[in-house]
């Protein structure tokens, strides 16, 4: 039995987020999967849609499609980045946006204020949802799914060395790693037990990313004894990061691989009691 909660813009379009609540303490989130940009913002942006989408996390909502509870954000990170602190949620300079000039002219104060209000509203709702899961189950695990580029120098460039770019990077820096070791290690071992397109999956911890995003920090700050947030970065081996073309077969495999961790995480949480 599921309950769906949608955030709707005042104009009636589903430009915010959707939350599906299920009967489990395991949550999957895809807060950078969205591509929606409001008309007022788009008119001020100098960044092309292909360049913008290259830094978004397309298809990550599909990886969590089998999770009991799912949180999917529809709005682009280039309008309001929910995985940055509130004061950095709007990219105002190129050093915040991989060297890219996002704006043709600086966004008006009302655009920035609305983006910050969106950030506030999301974290207020996230807190409410997680508090409800905490009351029901005692503890919970939030799997915070993202993706990352590995051919930054161009479509024909050599990929980033595998030494620096695992297929799946697990970020744990903001958590009490010792406390949550049974959960995190069971999660990683389950991922490593699969193959992808006939090859072993390279799963490593805190290599290309360390899990320093705002959402994991928020969980560990507000639910220090009961909430474990695991940042998961999939290398974009499931798509062409320059053309945006997906590899549906690989996406389906990664979805099934991530889904296989749900019962393992539930068991690990029960074991902590």
mmCIF file of C-alpha atoms in Angstrom:
data_model
loop_
_atom_site.group_PDB
_atom_site.id
_atom_site.type_symbol
_atom_site.label_atom_id
_atom_site.label_comp_id
_atom_site.label_asym_id
_atom_site.label_seq_id
_atom_site.Cartn_x
_atom_site.Cartn_y
_atom_site.Cartn_z
ATOM 1 C CA UNK A 1 0.000 0.000 0.000
ATOM 2 C CA UNK A 2 1.527 3.307 -1.089
ATOM 3 C CA UNK A 3 0.763 6.947 -0.432
ATOM 4 C CA UNK A 4 1.948 9.614 -2.859
ATOM 5 C CA UNK A 5 2.675 13.211 -1.887
ATOM 6 C CA UNK A 6 3.346 15.746 -4.652
ATOM 7 C CA UNK A 7 4.649 19.272 -4.369
ATOM 8 C CA UNK A 8 2.817 21.465 -6.887
ATOM 9 C CA UNK A 9 3.876 24.922 -8.029
ATOM 10 C CA UNK A 10 1.282 27.697 -7.569
ATOM 11 C CA UNK A 11 0.586 27.522 -11.320
ATOM 12 C CA UNK A 12 -0.448 23.892 -10.979
ATOM 13 C CA UNK A 13 2.472 22.210 -12.749
ATOM 14 C CA UNK A 14 4.281 19.349 -10.997
ATOM 15 C CA UNK A 15 7.622 21.157 -10.980
ATOM 16 C CA UNK A 16 8.675 20.335 -7.448
ATOM 17 C CA UNK A 17 8.941 16.794 -6.163
ATOM 18 C CA UNK A 18 7.041 13.569 -5.660
ATOM 19 C CA UNK A 19 7.231 11.315 -2.606
ATOM 20 C CA UNK A 20 5.892 7.765 -2.562
ATOM 21 C CA UNK A 21 5.610 6.350 0.939
ATOM 22 C CA UNK A 22 5.866 2.586 1.410
ATOM 23 C CA UNK A 23 5.877 0.190 4.349
ATOM 24 C CA UNK A 24 9.610 0.009 5.007
ATOM 25 C CA UNK A 25 12.391 1.984 6.732
ATOM 26 C CA UNK A 26 14.356 2.071 3.442
ATOM 27 C CA UNK A 27 14.155 5.232 1.343
ATOM 28 C CA UNK A 28 15.591 5.929 -2.105
ATOM 29 C CA UNK A 29 16.060 9.502 -3.307
ATOM 30 C CA UNK A 30 16.895 11.052 -6.677
ATOM 31 C CA UNK A 31 17.092 14.760 -5.925
ATOM 32 C CA UNK A 32 19.152 15.689 -9.007
ATOM 33 C CA UNK A 33 17.177 13.739 -11.606
ATOM 34 C CA UNK A 34 14.957 16.708 -12.501
ATOM 35 C CA UNK A 35 15.341 18.914 -15.576
ATOM 36 C CA UNK A 36 12.477 21.396 -15.083
ATOM 37 C CA UNK A 37 13.442 25.072 -15.203
ATOM 38 C CA UNK A 38 10.835 27.803 -14.826
ATOM 39 C CA UNK A 39 10.274 30.239 -17.691
ATOM 40 C CA UNK A 40 11.558 33.219 -15.697
ATOM 41 C CA UNK A 41 14.843 31.440 -14.993
ATOM 42 C CA UNK A 42 15.241 30.028 -18.477
ATOM 43 C CA UNK A 43 14.972 33.489 -20.018
ATOM 44 C CA UNK A 44 17.986 34.627 -17.953
ATOM 45 C CA UNK A 45 20.161 31.543 -18.446
ATOM 46 C CA UNK A 46 23.097 31.548 -20.846
ATOM 47 C CA UNK A 47 23.691 27.824 -20.358
ATOM 48 C CA UNK A 48 22.301 25.640 -23.141
ATOM 49 C CA UNK A 49 19.965 22.768 -22.290
ATOM 50 C CA UNK A 50 22.530 20.091 -23.332
ATOM 51 C CA UNK A 51 25.254 21.698 -21.183
ATOM 52 C CA UNK A 52 22.866 21.984 -18.252
ATOM 53 C CA UNK A 53 21.644 18.405 -18.548
ATOM 54 C CA UNK A 54 25.205 17.098 -18.676
ATOM 55 C CA UNK A 55 25.581 18.130 -15.033
ATOM 56 C CA UNK A 56 22.199 16.812 -13.934
ATOM 57 C CA UNK A 57 21.615 13.183 -12.931
ATOM 58 C CA UNK A 58 19.251 11.833 -15.587
ATOM 59 C CA UNK A 59 17.622 8.414 -15.124
ATOM 60 C CA UNK A 60 18.550 8.198 -11.440
ATOM 61 C CA UNK A 61 14.837 8.103 -10.587
ATOM 62 C CA UNK A 62 14.752 4.763 -12.438
ATOM 63 C CA UNK A 63 17.440 3.285 -10.194
ATOM 64 C CA UNK A 64 15.214 3.747 -7.127
ATOM 65 C CA UNK A 65 11.975 2.675 -8.855
ATOM 66 C CA UNK A 66 11.716 -0.488 -6.733
ATOM 67 C CA UNK A 67 12.413 1.154 -3.368
ATOM 68 C CA UNK A 68 9.497 1.074 -0.908
ATOM 69 C CA UNK A 69 9.720 4.827 -0.301
ATOM 70 C CA UNK A 70 10.927 7.088 -3.108
ATOM 71 C CA UNK A 71 11.656 10.808 -3.238
ATOM 72 C CA UNK A 72 12.119 12.218 -6.743
ATOM 73 C CA UNK A 73 12.764 15.908 -7.433
ATOM 74 C CA UNK A 74 11.585 17.284 -10.789
ATOM 75 C CA UNK A 75 13.212 20.705 -10.655
ATOM 76 C CA UNK A 76 16.692 21.181 -12.118
ATOM 77 C CA UNK A 77 19.602 21.692 -9.762
ATOM 78 C CA UNK A 78 20.445 24.759 -11.879
ATOM 79 C CA UNK A 79 17.369 26.522 -10.509
ATOM 80 C CA UNK A 80 17.749 25.302 -6.917
ATOM 81 C CA UNK A 81 20.317 22.721 -5.873
ATOM 82 C CA UNK A 82 18.915 20.744 -2.976
ATOM 83 C CA UNK A 83 22.221 19.008 -2.339
ATOM 84 C CA UNK A 84 24.009 22.257 -1.548
ATOM 85 C CA UNK A 85 23.660 24.287 1.661
ATOM 86 C CA UNK A 86 20.886 26.865 1.511
ATOM 87 C CA UNK A 87 23.300 29.754 0.975
ATOM 88 C CA UNK A 88 24.815 27.984 -2.050
ATOM 89 C CA UNK A 89 21.619 26.526 -3.531
ATOM 90 C CA UNK A 90 21.593 29.030 -6.430
ATOM 91 C CA UNK A 91 24.702 28.985 -8.630
ATOM 92 C CA UNK A 92 25.721 32.653 -8.845
ATOM 93 C CA UNK A 93 29.316 32.251 -10.043
ATOM 94 C CA UNK A 94 31.129 29.771 -12.332
ATOM 95 C CA UNK A 95 33.144 28.308 -9.457
ATOM 96 C CA UNK A 96 29.846 26.888 -8.147
ATOM 97 C CA UNK A 97 28.925 25.288 -11.481
ATOM 98 C CA UNK A 98 31.985 23.474 -12.913
ATOM 99 C CA UNK A 99 33.306 26.668 -14.500
ATOM 100 C CA UNK A 100 30.166 27.270 -16.541
ATOM 101 C CA UNK A 101 28.417 30.617 -16.831
ATOM 102 C CA UNK A 102 24.849 29.779 -15.864
ATOM 103 C CA UNK A 103 23.289 33.240 -16.153
ATOM 104 C CA UNK A 104 23.203 35.785 -18.957
ATOM 105 C CA UNK A 105 22.511 38.293 -16.202
ATOM 106 C CA UNK A 106 22.304 37.808 -12.467
ATOM 107 C CA UNK A 107 18.906 36.437 -11.429
ATOM 108 C CA UNK A 108 16.539 38.920 -9.839
ATOM 109 C CA UNK A 109 16.041 38.879 -6.091
ATOM 110 C CA UNK A 110 12.577 37.336 -6.392
ATOM 111 C CA UNK A 111 13.994 34.388 -8.386
ATOM 112 C CA UNK A 112 16.651 33.741 -5.743
ATOM 113 C CA UNK A 113 14.139 34.097 -2.924
ATOM 114 C CA UNK A 114 11.773 31.619 -4.588
ATOM 115 C CA UNK A 115 14.619 29.110 -5.072
ATOM 116 C CA UNK A 116 15.588 29.402 -1.404
ATOM 117 C CA UNK A 117 11.944 28.985 -0.389
ATOM 118 C CA UNK A 118 11.861 25.800 -2.485
ATOM 119 C CA UNK A 119 14.979 24.570 -0.678
ATOM 120 C CA UNK A 120 13.383 25.364 2.688
ATOM 121 C CA UNK A 121 10.119 23.655 1.752
ATOM 122 C CA UNK A 122 11.855 20.499 0.572
ATOM 123 C CA UNK A 123 13.870 20.079 3.758
ATOM 124 C CA UNK A 124 10.841 20.810 5.899
ATOM 125 C CA UNK A 125 8.934 18.066 4.081
ATOM 126 C CA UNK A 126 11.901 15.698 4.209
ATOM 127 C CA UNK A 127 12.157 16.213 7.954
ATOM 128 C CA UNK A 128 8.443 15.496 8.361
ATOM 129 C CA UNK A 129 8.608 12.316 6.271
ATOM 130 C CA UNK A 130 11.729 10.983 7.989
ATOM 131 C CA UNK A 131 10.342 11.747 11.448
ATOM 132 C CA UNK A 132 7.272 9.694 10.587
ATOM 133 C CA UNK A 133 9.402 6.763 9.405
ATOM 134 C CA UNK A 134 11.535 7.054 12.542
ATOM 135 C CA UNK A 135 8.426 6.892 14.747
ATOM 136 C CA UNK A 136 7.173 3.814 12.917
ATOM 137 C CA UNK A 137 10.401 1.823 12.589
ATOM 138 C CA UNK A 138 12.875 3.289 15.049
ATOM 139 C CA UNK A 139 15.657 3.572 12.464
ATOM 140 C CA UNK A 140 15.888 4.158 8.721
ATOM 141 C CA UNK A 141 18.326 4.125 5.806
ATOM 142 C CA UNK A 142 18.201 6.777 3.079
ATOM 143 C CA UNK A 143 20.011 5.852 -0.154
ATOM 144 C CA UNK A 144 20.871 9.162 -1.833
ATOM 145 C CA UNK A 145 21.387 8.353 -5.542
ATOM 146 C CA UNK A 146 23.398 10.525 -7.934
ATOM 147 C CA UNK A 147 25.576 10.100 -11.028
ATOM 148 C CA UNK A 148 28.823 11.591 -12.274
ATOM 149 C CA UNK A 149 30.653 12.332 -15.515
ATOM 150 C CA UNK A 150 33.880 10.601 -16.476
ATOM 151 C CA UNK A 151 34.583 12.058 -19.955
ATOM 152 C CA UNK A 152 34.779 15.724 -19.051
ATOM 153 C CA UNK A 153 37.212 16.687 -21.836
ATOM 154 C CA UNK A 154 34.798 15.818 -24.635
ATOM 155 C CA UNK A 155 32.822 12.972 -26.226
ATOM 156 C CA UNK A 156 35.908 11.408 -27.787
ATOM 157 C CA UNK A 157 38.178 11.934 -24.788
ATOM 158 C CA UNK A 158 39.667 9.200 -22.673
ATOM 159 C CA UNK A 159 37.582 8.429 -19.611
ATOM 160 C CA UNK A 160 38.828 9.281 -16.158
ATOM 161 C CA UNK A 161 41.216 6.622 -14.881
ATOM 162 C CA UNK A 162 39.402 3.746 -13.192
ATOM 163 C CA UNK A 163 41.697 4.287 -10.199
ATOM 164 C CA UNK A 164 39.881 7.560 -9.594
ATOM 165 C CA UNK A 165 36.441 6.644 -10.910
ATOM 166 C CA UNK A 166 34.731 3.518 -9.567
ATOM 167 C CA UNK A 167 31.543 2.284 -11.235
ATOM 168 C CA UNK A 168 29.738 2.993 -7.968
ATOM 169 C CA UNK A 169 31.177 5.391 -5.416
ATOM 170 C CA UNK A 170 29.811 5.163 -1.868
ATOM 171 C CA UNK A 171 30.084 8.388 0.160
ATOM 172 C CA UNK A 172 30.069 8.104 3.941
ATOM 173 C CA UNK A 173 32.033 11.071 5.317
ATOM 174 C CA UNK A 174 29.158 12.776 7.134
ATOM 175 C CA UNK A 175 27.969 9.679 9.019
ATOM 176 C CA UNK A 176 29.131 7.999 12.203
ATOM 177 C CA UNK A 177 30.895 5.328 10.181
ATOM 178 C CA UNK A 178 31.546 3.003 13.106
ATOM 179 C CA UNK A 179 27.938 3.089 14.269
ATOM 180 C CA UNK A 180 26.540 2.349 10.814
ATOM 181 C CA UNK A 181 29.242 -0.125 9.710
ATOM 182 C CA UNK A 182 26.887 -3.153 9.665
ATOM 183 C CA UNK A 183 24.511 -1.306 7.343
ATOM 184 C CA UNK A 184 27.076 0.259 4.996
ATOM 185 C CA UNK A 185 29.204 -2.843 4.659
ATOM 186 C CA UNK A 186 26.201 -5.088 3.976
ATOM 187 C CA UNK A 187 25.084 -2.589 1.340
ATOM 188 C CA UNK A 188 28.456 -2.539 -0.430
ATOM 189 C CA UNK A 189 28.913 -6.306 -0.270
ATOM 190 C CA UNK A 190 25.526 -6.808 -1.869
ATOM 191 C CA UNK A 191 26.422 -4.442 -4.717
ATOM 192 C CA UNK A 192 29.782 -6.183 -5.213
ATOM 193 C CA UNK A 193 28.045 -9.534 -5.428
ATOM 194 C CA UNK A 194 26.574 -8.613 -8.816
ATOM 195 C CA UNK A 195 28.055 -8.288 -12.277
ATOM 196 C CA UNK A 196 27.216 -5.606 -14.829
ATOM 197 C CA UNK A 197 27.178 -6.567 -18.507
ATOM 198 C CA UNK A 198 29.141 -9.681 -17.561
ATOM 199 C CA UNK A 199 31.871 -7.825 -15.673
ATOM 200 C CA UNK A 200 32.468 -7.394 -11.916
ATOM 201 C CA UNK A 201 31.218 -4.104 -10.512
ATOM 202 C CA UNK A 202 33.827 -1.769 -9.064
ATOM 203 C CA UNK A 203 32.303 -0.473 -5.811
ATOM 204 C CA UNK A 204 34.509 1.678 -3.573
ATOM 205 C CA UNK A 205 34.071 4.096 -0.725
ATOM 206 C CA UNK A 206 34.988 7.816 -0.673
ATOM 207 C CA UNK A 207 37.085 7.800 -3.856
ATOM 208 C CA UNK A 208 35.621 10.283 -6.366
ATOM 209 C CA UNK A 209 33.100 11.669 -3.854
ATOM 210 C CA UNK A 210 32.937 11.538 -0.085
ATOM 211 C CA UNK A 211 29.225 12.016 0.608
ATOM 212 C CA UNK A 212 29.470 15.676 1.635
ATOM 213 C CA UNK A 213 26.157 16.745 0.102
ATOM 214 C CA UNK A 214 23.487 18.637 2.002
ATOM 215 C CA UNK A 215 20.939 15.828 2.116
ATOM 216 C CA UNK A 216 23.192 13.316 3.872
ATOM 217 C CA UNK A 217 24.443 16.050 6.211
ATOM 218 C CA UNK A 218 20.843 16.969 7.026
ATOM 219 C CA UNK A 219 19.961 13.368 7.902
ATOM 220 C CA UNK A 220 22.977 12.830 10.110
ATOM 221 C CA UNK A 221 22.527 16.177 11.874
ATOM 222 C CA UNK A 222 18.813 15.825 12.531
ATOM 223 C CA UNK A 223 18.627 12.051 13.081
ATOM 224 C CA UNK A 224 22.095 11.290 14.500
ATOM 225 C CA UNK A 225 21.131 8.067 16.281
ATOM 226 C CA UNK A 226 18.414 6.771 13.980
ATOM 227 C CA UNK A 227 19.156 7.854 10.404
ATOM 228 C CA UNK A 228 21.802 6.440 8.068
ATOM 229 C CA UNK A 229 22.177 8.298 4.751
ATOM 230 C CA UNK A 230 24.393 6.646 2.146
ATOM 231 C CA UNK A 231 25.456 8.777 -0.831
ATOM 232 C CA UNK A 232 25.652 6.655 -3.991
ATOM 233 C CA UNK A 233 27.281 7.999 -7.173
ATOM 234 C CA UNK A 234 26.886 5.934 -10.338
ATOM 235 C CA UNK A 235 29.499 6.633 -12.980
ATOM 236 C CA UNK A 236 27.684 7.486 -16.218
ATOM 237 C CA UNK A 237 28.435 4.123 -17.791
ATOM 238 C CA UNK A 238 24.679 3.795 -18.320
ATOM 239 C CA UNK A 239 24.491 6.625 -20.881
ATOM 240 C CA UNK A 240 26.487 8.841 -23.211
ATOM 241 C CA UNK A 241 27.118 11.842 -21.007
ATOM 242 C CA UNK A 242 27.594 14.147 -24.029
ATOM 243 C CA UNK A 243 24.630 13.185 -26.209
ATOM 244 C CA UNK A 244 22.376 12.196 -23.305
ATOM 245 C CA UNK A 245 21.514 8.898 -24.998
ATOM 246 C CA UNK A 246 20.628 6.222 -22.400
ATOM 247 C CA UNK A 247 21.714 2.583 -22.403
ATOM 248 C CA UNK A 248 18.413 1.086 -21.266
ATOM 249 C CA UNK A 249 19.828 -2.400 -20.760
ATOM 250 C CA UNK A 250 22.457 -1.139 -18.329
ATOM 251 C CA UNK A 251 19.928 1.099 -16.577
ATOM 252 C CA UNK A 252 17.656 -1.887 -16.032
ATOM 253 C CA UNK A 253 20.536 -3.940 -14.609
ATOM 254 C CA UNK A 254 21.540 -1.160 -12.219
ATOM 255 C CA UNK A 255 17.942 -0.778 -11.107
ATOM 256 C CA UNK A 256 17.759 -4.486 -10.252
ATOM 257 C CA UNK A 257 21.145 -4.416 -8.529
ATOM 258 C CA UNK A 258 20.135 -1.489 -6.320
ATOM 259 C CA UNK A 259 16.741 -3.071 -5.588
ATOM 260 C CA UNK A 260 18.522 -6.189 -4.291
ATOM 261 C CA UNK A 261 19.960 -4.107 -1.440
ATOM 262 C CA UNK A 262 16.549 -3.257 0.072
ATOM 263 C CA UNK A 263 15.962 -6.550 1.975
ATOM 264 C CA UNK A 264 19.633 -6.582 2.978
ATOM 265 C CA UNK A 265 19.343 -3.094 4.463
ATOM 266 C CA UNK A 266 16.137 -4.016 6.281
ATOM 267 C CA UNK A 267 17.859 -7.060 7.781
ATOM 268 C CA UNK A 268 20.929 -5.041 8.779
ATOM 269 C CA UNK A 269 18.731 -2.495 10.569
ATOM 270 C CA UNK A 270 16.923 -5.224 12.466
ATOM 271 C CA UNK A 271 20.270 -6.688 13.457
ATOM 272 C CA UNK A 272 21.327 -3.416 15.075
ATOM 273 C CA UNK A 273 18.558 -3.773 17.656
#
